[in-house]
Short mmCIF file of C-alpha atoms and ligand atoms in Angstrom, two decimals:
data_model
loop_
_atom_site.label_atom_id
_atom_site.label_comp_id
_atom_site.label_asym_id
_atom_site.label_seq_id
_atom_site.Cartn_x
_atom_site.Cartn_y
_atom_site.Cartn_z
CA MET C 7 0.37 -0.20 0.33
CA ASN C 8 1.53 3.54 -0.80
CA LYS C 9 1.82 6.11 1.55
CA SER C 10 -0.68 8.02 0.63
CA LYS C 11 -3.53 5.46 0.60
CA LEU C 12 -2.26 4.73 4.66
CA LEU C 13 -2.22 8.18 5.07
CA THR C 14 -6.13 8.69 3.69
CA ILE C 15 -7.08 5.62 5.62
CA ILE C 16 -5.89 6.24 8.79
CA GLY C 17 -7.07 10.00 8.58
CA SER C 18 -10.52 8.57 7.65
CA LEU C 19 -9.94 6.50 11.21
CA VAL C 20 -9.01 9.35 13.01
CA PHE C 21 -11.80 11.68 11.92
CA PHE C 22 -14.55 8.70 11.97
CA LEU C 23 -13.83 7.85 16.27
CA SER C 24 -13.60 11.54 16.41
CA ALA C 25 -17.36 12.09 15.03
CA CYS C 26 -17.98 9.52 17.55
CA HIS C 27 -17.59 11.76 20.43
CA GLN C 28 -18.88 15.46 18.47
CA GLU C 29 -22.16 16.25 18.34
CA SER C 30 -23.96 15.56 14.96
CA ALA C 31 -25.73 18.49 13.10
CA GLU C 32 -29.32 16.89 13.08
CA SER C 33 -28.71 17.18 17.03
CA LEU C 34 -27.57 20.79 16.93
CA LEU C 35 -30.38 21.86 14.57
CA ASN C 36 -32.82 20.30 16.80
CA LYS C 37 -32.20 21.70 19.84
CA ASN C 38 -32.36 24.84 18.22
CA LEU C 39 -34.71 24.51 15.74
CA ALA C 40 -37.29 25.89 17.91
CA GLY C 41 -35.65 28.90 19.22
CA ILE C 42 -34.02 29.50 14.61
CA THR C 43 -37.61 29.25 13.39
CA GLN C 44 -39.19 32.40 16.08
CA LYS C 45 -36.13 34.55 15.36
CA LEU C 46 -36.75 33.76 11.62
CA ASP C 47 -40.46 34.16 11.57
CA ASN C 48 -40.10 37.37 14.10
CA ALA C 49 -37.85 39.12 11.20
CA ILE C 50 -40.48 37.92 8.45
CA ARG C 51 -43.31 39.46 10.49
CA ALA C 52 -41.13 42.54 10.99
CA ASN C 53 -40.28 43.12 7.26
CA PRO C 54 -42.51 46.02 6.33
CA ALA C 55 -41.75 44.93 2.51
CA PRO C 56 -39.97 42.82 0.55
CA ASN C 57 -37.37 45.10 -0.47
CA LYS C 58 -36.30 46.28 3.23
CA ILE C 59 -34.11 43.21 4.19
CA PRO C 60 -33.01 42.18 7.40
CA ARG C 61 -29.31 43.17 7.90
CA THR C 62 -29.15 43.60 12.01
CA ILE C 63 -30.70 45.38 15.01
CA LYS C 64 -30.42 48.81 16.10
CA GLY C 65 -30.02 49.78 20.04
CA ASP C 66 -33.57 49.28 21.11
CA GLY C 67 -33.68 45.62 19.53
CA SER C 68 -35.40 47.08 16.31
CA LEU C 69 -35.01 45.44 13.17
CA LYS C 70 -32.30 47.33 10.87
CA THR C 71 -33.34 46.44 7.33
CA VAL C 72 -31.17 47.41 4.08
CA ASN C 73 -32.82 47.71 0.36
CA ILE C 74 -31.66 46.31 -2.24
CA TYR C 75 -28.22 47.74 -3.17
CA SER C 76 -27.19 47.32 -0.34
CA TRP C 77 -23.52 44.30 -0.12
CA THR C 78 -25.89 42.30 2.22
CA SER C 79 -29.09 42.42 0.68
CA GLY C 80 -29.09 38.50 -0.31
CA PHE C 81 -28.31 36.56 3.32
CA PHE C 82 -31.63 36.56 4.57
CA ALA C 83 -33.69 34.86 1.24
CA GLY C 84 -30.06 32.48 1.61
CA ASN C 85 -30.82 31.98 5.00
CA LEU C 86 -34.10 31.12 4.10
CA TRP C 87 -32.77 28.78 1.31
CA TYR C 88 -30.29 26.99 4.09
CA MET C 89 -33.68 26.18 6.61
CA TYR C 90 -35.44 24.71 3.76
CA ALA C 91 -32.31 22.80 2.78
CA LEU C 92 -32.13 21.61 6.22
CA THR C 93 -35.25 21.36 7.38
CA ASN C 94 -37.35 19.85 4.35
CA ASP C 95 -40.14 21.87 5.00
CA ASN C 96 -41.83 23.87 2.28
CA LYS C 97 -42.37 27.08 4.51
CA TRP C 98 -39.46 27.63 4.40
CA LYS C 99 -39.45 27.26 0.22
CA THR C 100 -42.12 29.99 0.29
CA GLU C 101 -40.41 32.35 2.18
CA ALA C 102 -37.26 31.89 0.51
CA ILE C 103 -38.77 32.93 -3.13
CA LYS C 104 -40.09 35.75 -1.56
CA SER C 105 -37.55 37.35 -0.41
CA THR C 106 -35.54 35.92 -3.71
CA LEU C 107 -37.45 37.58 -6.49
CA PRO C 108 -37.17 41.40 -5.31
CA LEU C 109 -33.36 41.13 -6.41
CA ASP C 110 -34.51 40.71 -9.79
CA THR C 111 -32.78 43.81 -10.95
CA ILE C 112 -29.49 43.31 -9.22
CA GLN C 113 -28.53 41.08 -12.38
CA TYR C 114 -28.61 44.19 -14.66
CA TRP C 115 -26.44 46.46 -12.01
CA ASN C 116 -22.49 47.00 -11.83
CA GLY C 117 -22.22 49.53 -9.47
CA ASN C 118 -19.88 47.73 -6.94
CA HIS C 119 -18.16 44.09 -7.25
CA ASP C 120 -20.72 42.87 -4.00
CA VAL C 121 -23.46 41.09 -6.92
CA GLY C 122 -21.79 37.85 -6.05
CA PHE C 123 -23.30 37.54 -2.44
CA MET C 124 -25.95 39.48 -3.25
CA MET C 125 -27.14 36.91 -6.17
CA TYR C 126 -25.74 33.59 -5.27
CA CYS C 127 -26.90 33.56 -1.65
CA SER C 128 -30.28 34.19 -3.12
CA TYR C 129 -30.96 33.18 -6.84
CA GLY C 130 -27.96 30.38 -6.40
CA ASN C 131 -29.49 28.68 -3.42
CA GLY C 132 -32.67 28.56 -5.43
CA LEU C 133 -31.14 26.84 -8.35
CA LYS C 134 -29.58 24.27 -6.18
CA PHE C 135 -32.28 23.41 -3.33
CA ALA C 136 -34.91 24.33 -5.37
CA ASN C 137 -33.52 23.28 -9.19
CA LEU C 138 -35.58 26.70 -10.32
CA GLN C 139 -34.16 26.81 -13.41
CA GLN C 140 -35.67 29.88 -14.52
CA PHE C 141 -32.91 31.60 -12.06
CA LYS C 142 -29.97 30.75 -14.48
CA PRO C 143 -29.73 33.34 -17.05
CA ILE C 144 -30.44 35.80 -14.31
CA LEU C 145 -27.07 34.71 -12.33
CA ILE C 146 -25.16 34.34 -15.90
CA GLN C 147 -26.58 37.83 -17.05
CA THR C 148 -24.86 39.17 -13.02
CA ALA C 149 -21.95 37.70 -14.18
CA LYS C 150 -21.54 39.53 -17.14
CA SER C 151 -22.48 43.14 -14.66
CA LEU C 152 -19.65 41.88 -12.93
CA CYS C 153 -17.34 41.29 -15.39
CA GLU C 154 -17.72 44.40 -16.46
CA ARG C 155 -16.17 45.84 -13.39
CA TYR C 156 -12.65 43.71 -14.72
CA ASN C 157 -10.01 45.59 -15.66
CA ASP C 158 -7.08 43.68 -17.83
CA THR C 159 -4.23 45.83 -17.04
CA THR C 160 -4.75 45.53 -13.18
CA LYS C 161 -5.99 41.87 -13.67
CA THR C 162 -8.54 41.93 -11.09
CA ILE C 163 -12.65 42.94 -11.14
CA GLN C 164 -12.34 46.07 -9.09
CA SER C 165 -14.61 46.47 -6.20
CA TRP C 166 -15.19 49.49 -4.69
CA ASN C 167 -15.49 52.62 -7.21
CA ARG C 168 -12.27 55.18 -7.04
CA GLY C 169 -13.15 57.22 -4.00
CA LYS C 170 -11.36 58.69 -1.02
CA SER C 171 -9.84 55.80 1.82
CA TRP C 172 -12.30 55.74 5.22
CA ASP C 173 -10.37 58.14 6.57
CA GLY C 174 -10.09 60.85 3.69
CA GLU C 175 -6.07 60.58 3.36
CA THR C 176 -5.39 58.17 0.71
CA VAL C 177 -7.39 57.89 -3.00
CA TRP C 178 -8.22 54.76 -3.71
CA HIS C 179 -7.96 54.83 -7.42
CA TYR C 180 -8.70 51.10 -8.27
CA PRO C 181 -9.61 49.38 -4.75
CA VAL C 182 -9.35 45.40 -4.51
CA ILE C 183 -11.07 44.21 -1.25
CA ILE C 184 -10.12 40.64 -0.02
CA ASP C 185 -14.17 40.16 -0.24
CA ASN C 186 -14.31 40.36 -3.48
CA MET C 187 -12.83 36.33 -3.75
CA MET C 188 -16.27 35.75 -2.59
CA ASN C 189 -17.53 36.90 -5.65
CA LEU C 190 -15.77 33.82 -7.91
CA GLU C 191 -18.40 31.66 -7.49
CA LEU C 192 -20.70 33.39 -8.76
CA LEU C 193 -18.55 33.74 -12.37
CA PHE C 194 -17.29 29.63 -11.97
CA GLU C 195 -21.33 28.39 -11.83
CA ALA C 196 -22.41 31.05 -14.75
CA SER C 197 -19.45 29.53 -16.90
CA LEU C 198 -20.43 25.83 -16.10
CA MET C 199 -24.60 27.09 -16.44
CA SER C 200 -24.08 28.93 -19.77
CA GLY C 201 -20.34 26.80 -21.95
CA ASP C 202 -19.01 30.18 -21.47
CA ASP C 203 -15.68 29.81 -20.41
CA SER C 204 -15.19 33.94 -19.92
CA TYR C 205 -16.55 33.89 -16.55
CA ALA C 206 -14.36 31.50 -15.22
CA LYS C 207 -11.14 32.47 -16.64
CA ILE C 208 -11.86 36.35 -15.18
CA ALA C 209 -12.44 34.42 -11.80
CA ILE C 210 -9.03 32.72 -11.92
CA GLN C 211 -7.30 35.89 -13.12
CA HIS C 212 -8.38 37.57 -10.33
CA ALA C 213 -7.26 34.50 -7.92
CA GLU C 214 -3.95 34.90 -9.39
CA THR C 215 -3.76 38.60 -8.85
CA THR C 216 -4.94 38.20 -5.43
CA MET C 217 -2.74 35.69 -4.60
CA LYS C 218 0.28 37.72 -5.63
CA TYR C 219 -0.39 41.20 -3.87
CA HIS C 220 -3.00 40.81 -1.29
CA TYR C 221 -1.20 38.18 1.04
CA ARG C 222 1.94 38.28 2.75
CA ASP C 223 4.70 35.48 3.71
CA ASP C 224 2.65 34.30 6.54
CA TYR C 225 -0.11 33.89 4.32
CA SER C 226 -2.46 36.55 6.23
CA CYS C 227 -3.93 39.01 3.55
CA TYR C 228 -4.42 42.86 3.12
CA HIS C 229 -7.86 43.72 3.55
CA VAL C 230 -7.61 46.42 0.20
CA VAL C 231 -5.19 46.79 -2.60
CA ASN C 232 -4.97 50.18 -4.27
CA TYR C 233 -3.97 49.59 -7.94
CA ASP C 234 -2.98 51.72 -11.00
CA THR C 235 -4.89 51.44 -14.06
CA SER C 236 -2.66 52.49 -16.22
CA THR C 237 0.47 50.67 -15.36
CA GLY C 238 -1.32 47.98 -13.53
CA LYS C 239 1.10 48.48 -10.04
CA VAL C 240 0.05 48.27 -6.44
CA LEU C 241 -0.42 51.73 -5.41
CA ASP C 242 -1.35 51.25 -1.63
CA ARG C 243 -1.67 48.05 0.71
CA MET C 244 -4.42 49.69 3.53
CA THR C 245 -7.46 48.38 5.49
CA CYS C 246 -10.89 49.62 5.84
CA GLN C 247 -12.48 47.96 8.11
CA GLY C 248 -8.93 46.20 9.84
CA PHE C 249 -7.12 47.35 13.26
CA THR C 250 -4.08 48.46 11.05
CA ASP C 251 -2.70 48.59 7.61
CA GLY C 252 -0.71 45.39 8.34
CA SER C 253 -2.92 43.73 10.76
CA SER C 254 -5.56 40.62 10.45
CA TRP C 255 -8.59 41.89 9.90
CA ALA C 256 -10.41 38.74 10.79
CA ARG C 257 -13.75 38.79 8.49
CA GLY C 258 -10.84 39.56 5.86
CA GLN C 259 -8.85 35.96 6.72
CA ALA C 260 -12.34 34.02 6.43
CA TRP C 261 -13.25 35.54 3.44
CA GLY C 262 -9.44 34.81 1.37
CA LEU C 263 -9.87 31.11 2.66
CA TYR C 264 -13.24 30.72 1.78
CA GLY C 265 -12.29 32.12 -1.89
CA TYR C 266 -9.09 29.88 -2.38
CA VAL C 267 -10.93 26.97 -0.93
CA LEU C 268 -13.59 27.44 -3.51
CA CYS C 269 -11.10 28.15 -6.22
CA TYR C 270 -10.19 24.97 -5.89
CA ARG C 271 -13.28 23.38 -5.70
CA TYR C 272 -13.77 24.36 -9.52
CA THR C 273 -10.54 23.98 -10.64
CA LYS C 274 -8.86 21.30 -8.67
CA ASN C 275 -5.58 23.53 -9.40
CA PRO C 276 -3.67 22.35 -6.54
CA LYS C 277 -1.67 25.01 -5.87
CA TYR C 278 -5.75 26.57 -4.73
CA LEU C 279 -5.57 23.87 -2.09
CA LYS C 280 -2.55 24.25 -1.01
CA PHE C 281 -2.72 27.96 -0.53
CA ALA C 282 -6.45 27.46 1.16
CA GLU C 283 -4.30 24.99 3.86
CA ASN C 284 -1.84 27.81 4.57
CA ILE C 285 -4.17 30.72 4.78
CA ALA C 286 -5.91 28.15 7.62
CA ASN C 287 -2.98 27.43 8.91
CA TYR C 288 -1.87 30.95 9.57
CA MET C 289 -5.62 31.22 11.66
CA LEU C 290 -6.23 27.96 13.42
CA THR C 291 -3.05 28.36 14.73
CA HIS C 292 -2.69 32.07 15.59
CA PRO C 293 -1.70 32.76 19.03
CA ASN C 294 -4.37 35.39 19.31
CA LEU C 295 -7.41 32.98 18.68
CA PRO C 296 -9.02 32.73 21.87
CA GLU C 297 -9.98 29.02 23.40
CA ASP C 298 -13.34 28.83 21.38
CA MET C 299 -12.19 29.37 18.44
CA VAL C 300 -14.40 33.00 17.66
CA PRO C 301 -11.63 35.58 16.99
CA TYR C 302 -11.19 38.90 17.95
CA TRP C 303 -12.59 41.62 15.27
CA ASP C 304 -8.98 41.82 14.35
CA TYR C 305 -6.10 39.16 15.13
CA ASN C 306 -3.98 41.58 16.03
CA VAL C 307 -5.90 44.31 18.13
CA VAL C 308 -4.64 42.22 21.02
CA ASP C 309 -0.82 42.72 20.32
CA GLU C 310 1.53 44.64 23.09
CA GLY C 311 1.90 48.04 21.65
CA LEU C 312 0.02 47.69 18.50
CA GLN C 313 -1.77 51.30 17.48
CA PRO C 314 -3.79 52.06 14.73
CA ASP C 315 -3.34 55.47 13.00
CA TRP C 316 -6.84 56.49 14.16
CA LYS C 317 -8.80 57.22 17.07
CA TYR C 318 -8.83 53.69 19.14
CA ASN C 319 -9.35 54.14 23.02
CA ALA C 320 -8.62 50.69 23.93
CA SER C 321 -10.62 51.18 27.38
CA ASP C 322 -13.78 51.42 25.38
CA TYR C 323 -13.38 48.04 24.70
CA PRO C 324 -13.00 46.17 28.03
CA LEU C 325 -14.00 42.82 26.73
CA ILE C 326 -12.96 42.90 23.00
CA PRO C 327 -15.56 42.22 20.61
CA ARG C 328 -15.41 39.12 18.90
CA ASP C 329 -16.47 38.65 15.12
CA ALA C 330 -18.90 35.60 15.23
CA SER C 331 -19.25 36.12 11.51
CA ALA C 332 -15.31 35.51 10.74
CA ALA C 333 -16.10 32.59 12.83
CA ALA C 334 -18.98 31.40 10.96
CA ILE C 335 -17.28 31.98 7.20
CA THR C 336 -14.29 30.23 8.71
CA CYS C 337 -16.21 27.38 9.72
CA SER C 338 -18.04 26.62 6.89
CA ALA C 339 -14.90 27.41 4.66
CA LEU C 340 -12.67 24.69 6.65
CA TYR C 341 -16.29 22.03 6.34
CA GLU C 342 -15.44 22.26 2.83
CA LEU C 343 -11.53 22.39 3.02
CA SER C 344 -11.58 18.91 4.72
CA GLY C 345 -12.91 17.35 1.60
CA TYR C 346 -10.00 18.06 -0.48
CA SER C 347 -7.54 17.99 1.68
CA HIS C 348 -4.62 15.10 3.33
CA HIS C 349 -5.25 17.00 6.73
CA LYS C 350 -9.17 16.19 6.50
CA SER C 351 -9.34 15.58 10.33
CA ASP C 352 -7.54 18.11 11.41
CA TYR C 353 -9.69 20.75 9.74
CA LEU C 354 -12.81 18.64 10.33
CA LYS C 355 -11.85 18.96 14.35
CA SER C 356 -11.39 22.80 13.87
CA ALA C 357 -14.84 23.36 12.10
CA ASP C 358 -16.71 21.16 14.94
CA LYS C 359 -14.83 23.17 17.87
CA ILE C 360 -16.12 26.66 15.77
CA ILE C 361 -19.29 25.52 15.24
CA THR C 362 -19.88 23.98 19.07
CA SER C 363 -19.25 27.51 20.06
CA LEU C 364 -21.51 28.92 17.92
CA ALA C 365 -24.04 26.74 18.78
CA SER C 366 -23.46 27.26 22.70
CA ASP C 367 -25.32 29.75 24.54
CA SER C 368 -22.20 32.07 24.46
CA TYR C 369 -23.73 33.20 21.01
CA LEU C 370 -26.91 31.37 20.20
CA GLY C 371 -30.14 32.83 21.57
CA ASN C 372 -28.71 34.37 24.74
CA ASP C 373 -29.16 38.57 24.15
CA PRO C 374 -32.73 39.21 24.94
CA ASN C 375 -32.44 42.24 22.75
CA ASN C 376 -31.86 40.19 19.51
CA LYS C 377 -35.24 38.58 18.78
CA PHE C 378 -34.38 38.36 14.83
CA PHE C 379 -31.37 36.73 14.04
CA ILE C 380 -29.53 33.21 14.83
CA LEU C 381 -26.05 34.50 16.06
CA ASP C 382 -25.01 37.59 18.41
CA HIS C 383 -21.61 39.08 19.01
CA SER C 384 -20.27 39.94 15.59
CA VAL C 385 -18.62 43.00 14.24
CA GLY C 386 -19.46 44.99 10.77
CA SER C 387 -16.54 47.72 10.87
CA LEU C 388 -14.91 48.55 14.15
CA PRO C 389 -13.06 51.78 12.72
CA HIS C 390 -16.14 53.27 11.70
CA GLY C 391 -17.85 52.76 14.70
CA VAL C 392 -21.09 50.63 13.66
CA GLU C 393 -22.53 47.20 14.05
CA ILE C 394 -20.09 46.57 16.98
CA ASP C 395 -20.61 43.43 18.63
CA VAL C 396 -24.20 43.14 17.12
CA PRO C 397 -26.04 40.33 15.51
CA LEU C 398 -25.87 40.32 11.92
CA VAL C 399 -27.58 38.45 8.51
CA TYR C 400 -24.25 37.31 7.21
CA ALA C 401 -22.89 35.39 10.28
CA ASP C 402 -26.56 33.55 10.09
CA TYR C 403 -26.19 32.56 6.65
CA TYR C 404 -22.47 31.24 6.77
CA PHE C 405 -23.21 29.52 10.49
CA LEU C 406 -26.41 27.92 8.67
CA GLU C 407 -24.09 26.73 5.72
CA ALA C 408 -21.79 25.83 7.84
CA LEU C 409 -24.42 23.43 9.04
CA TRP C 410 -26.09 21.80 6.33
CA ARG C 411 -22.66 21.54 5.20
CA LYS C 412 -21.27 19.36 8.16
CA LYS C 413 -25.09 17.46 7.80
CA GLN C 414 -23.89 16.58 4.05
CA ILE C 415 -20.23 14.91 5.87
CA GLU C 416 -22.30 13.13 8.11
CA GLU C 417 -24.67 11.84 6.09
CA ALA C 418 -22.19 11.17 3.48
CA MET C 419 -20.41 8.80 6.30
CA ASN C 420 -23.59 6.48 7.07
N1 LIG A 524 -18.08 42.74 2.35
C1 LIG A 524 -17.75 43.91 3.63
C2 LIG A 524 -17.68 43.01 5.04
O1 LIG A 524 -17.23 41.93 5.07
O2 LIG A 524 -17.89 43.77 6.08
#
């Protein structure tokens, strides 16, 4: 027997033994189903119009909504699609369709790069879980709109439009953010659906450029890279939502991990698998990762003596905010990565530990002020002073996705 086969057998055995001690997805779901259902029902009832989409809560606990052009507009529909996938209850499918259809016009919109989030989490899941074939042309048109933001000199898709950095001191001519890796799923799928490989080619080129310019030697990444469109050169590497330009904003690391895992899913290029493993290892072995594996909003915020160049007063945060959204994205990505990697059991163990933390009283359902969302304790943007230690609709989305992926893995074993 060759070494690789032996390692695979040992890995499966270790996984099987550790899985025997791990609470199953079914059990995690069942134990929380009544609470989750209640919250989603509350959000559906409180949602005054289909194009006012739940995002978070205000200080008084009331629902804060966004319109269809927000980057988070597709997640609520996505949550309903995952509830349908997890429970098979048609009630969720009916509600998911109601929340998906108002996003229809986004297929023609190219105002920023976020259409992948907006349309793939909504329409993409409708196609995947309810086989709604009529969603295909809508997704292909969305991919077309996204590709209008591709530039052949920078060899990237532009994330935000030209503007100033958030502190107003730098002009971002052509900002690309790590989050953009998440939009590549839409492009890969559009190529599979249409037979036109131009979308996948753009996705691959974007991933290649991002690998080269967004990543540091230790496989952590910058948040924003600003390119010169006449030469394709990098002008600035900065942050917008992280602690410092050189720090590791937690959600950004998670977006990057998830992005390279999905690049491997579609290309089977071992380079992306190795890269994803390196990113995962950076995150999972980070000395500042708390014991429950739900990261601080930035991995470096607790570094002794590190001061950002914006007004930050550590005494405002006696408890440093965690970002459950970053943990949920990481968890979901790790479940997928475990299916590709020789280190299957390590990644599964880490993913199981994260989902156990998120499904515990510390993060799920313990805040009486939160009547609409599954998880507490996420951070939107601490430097901007917005959405600090609150529930966020996308934390719920990746949590449900992680639960669904865990369920798939467990069902495949039985
Ligand atoms: N894509 C924006 C964020 O992660 O906050």
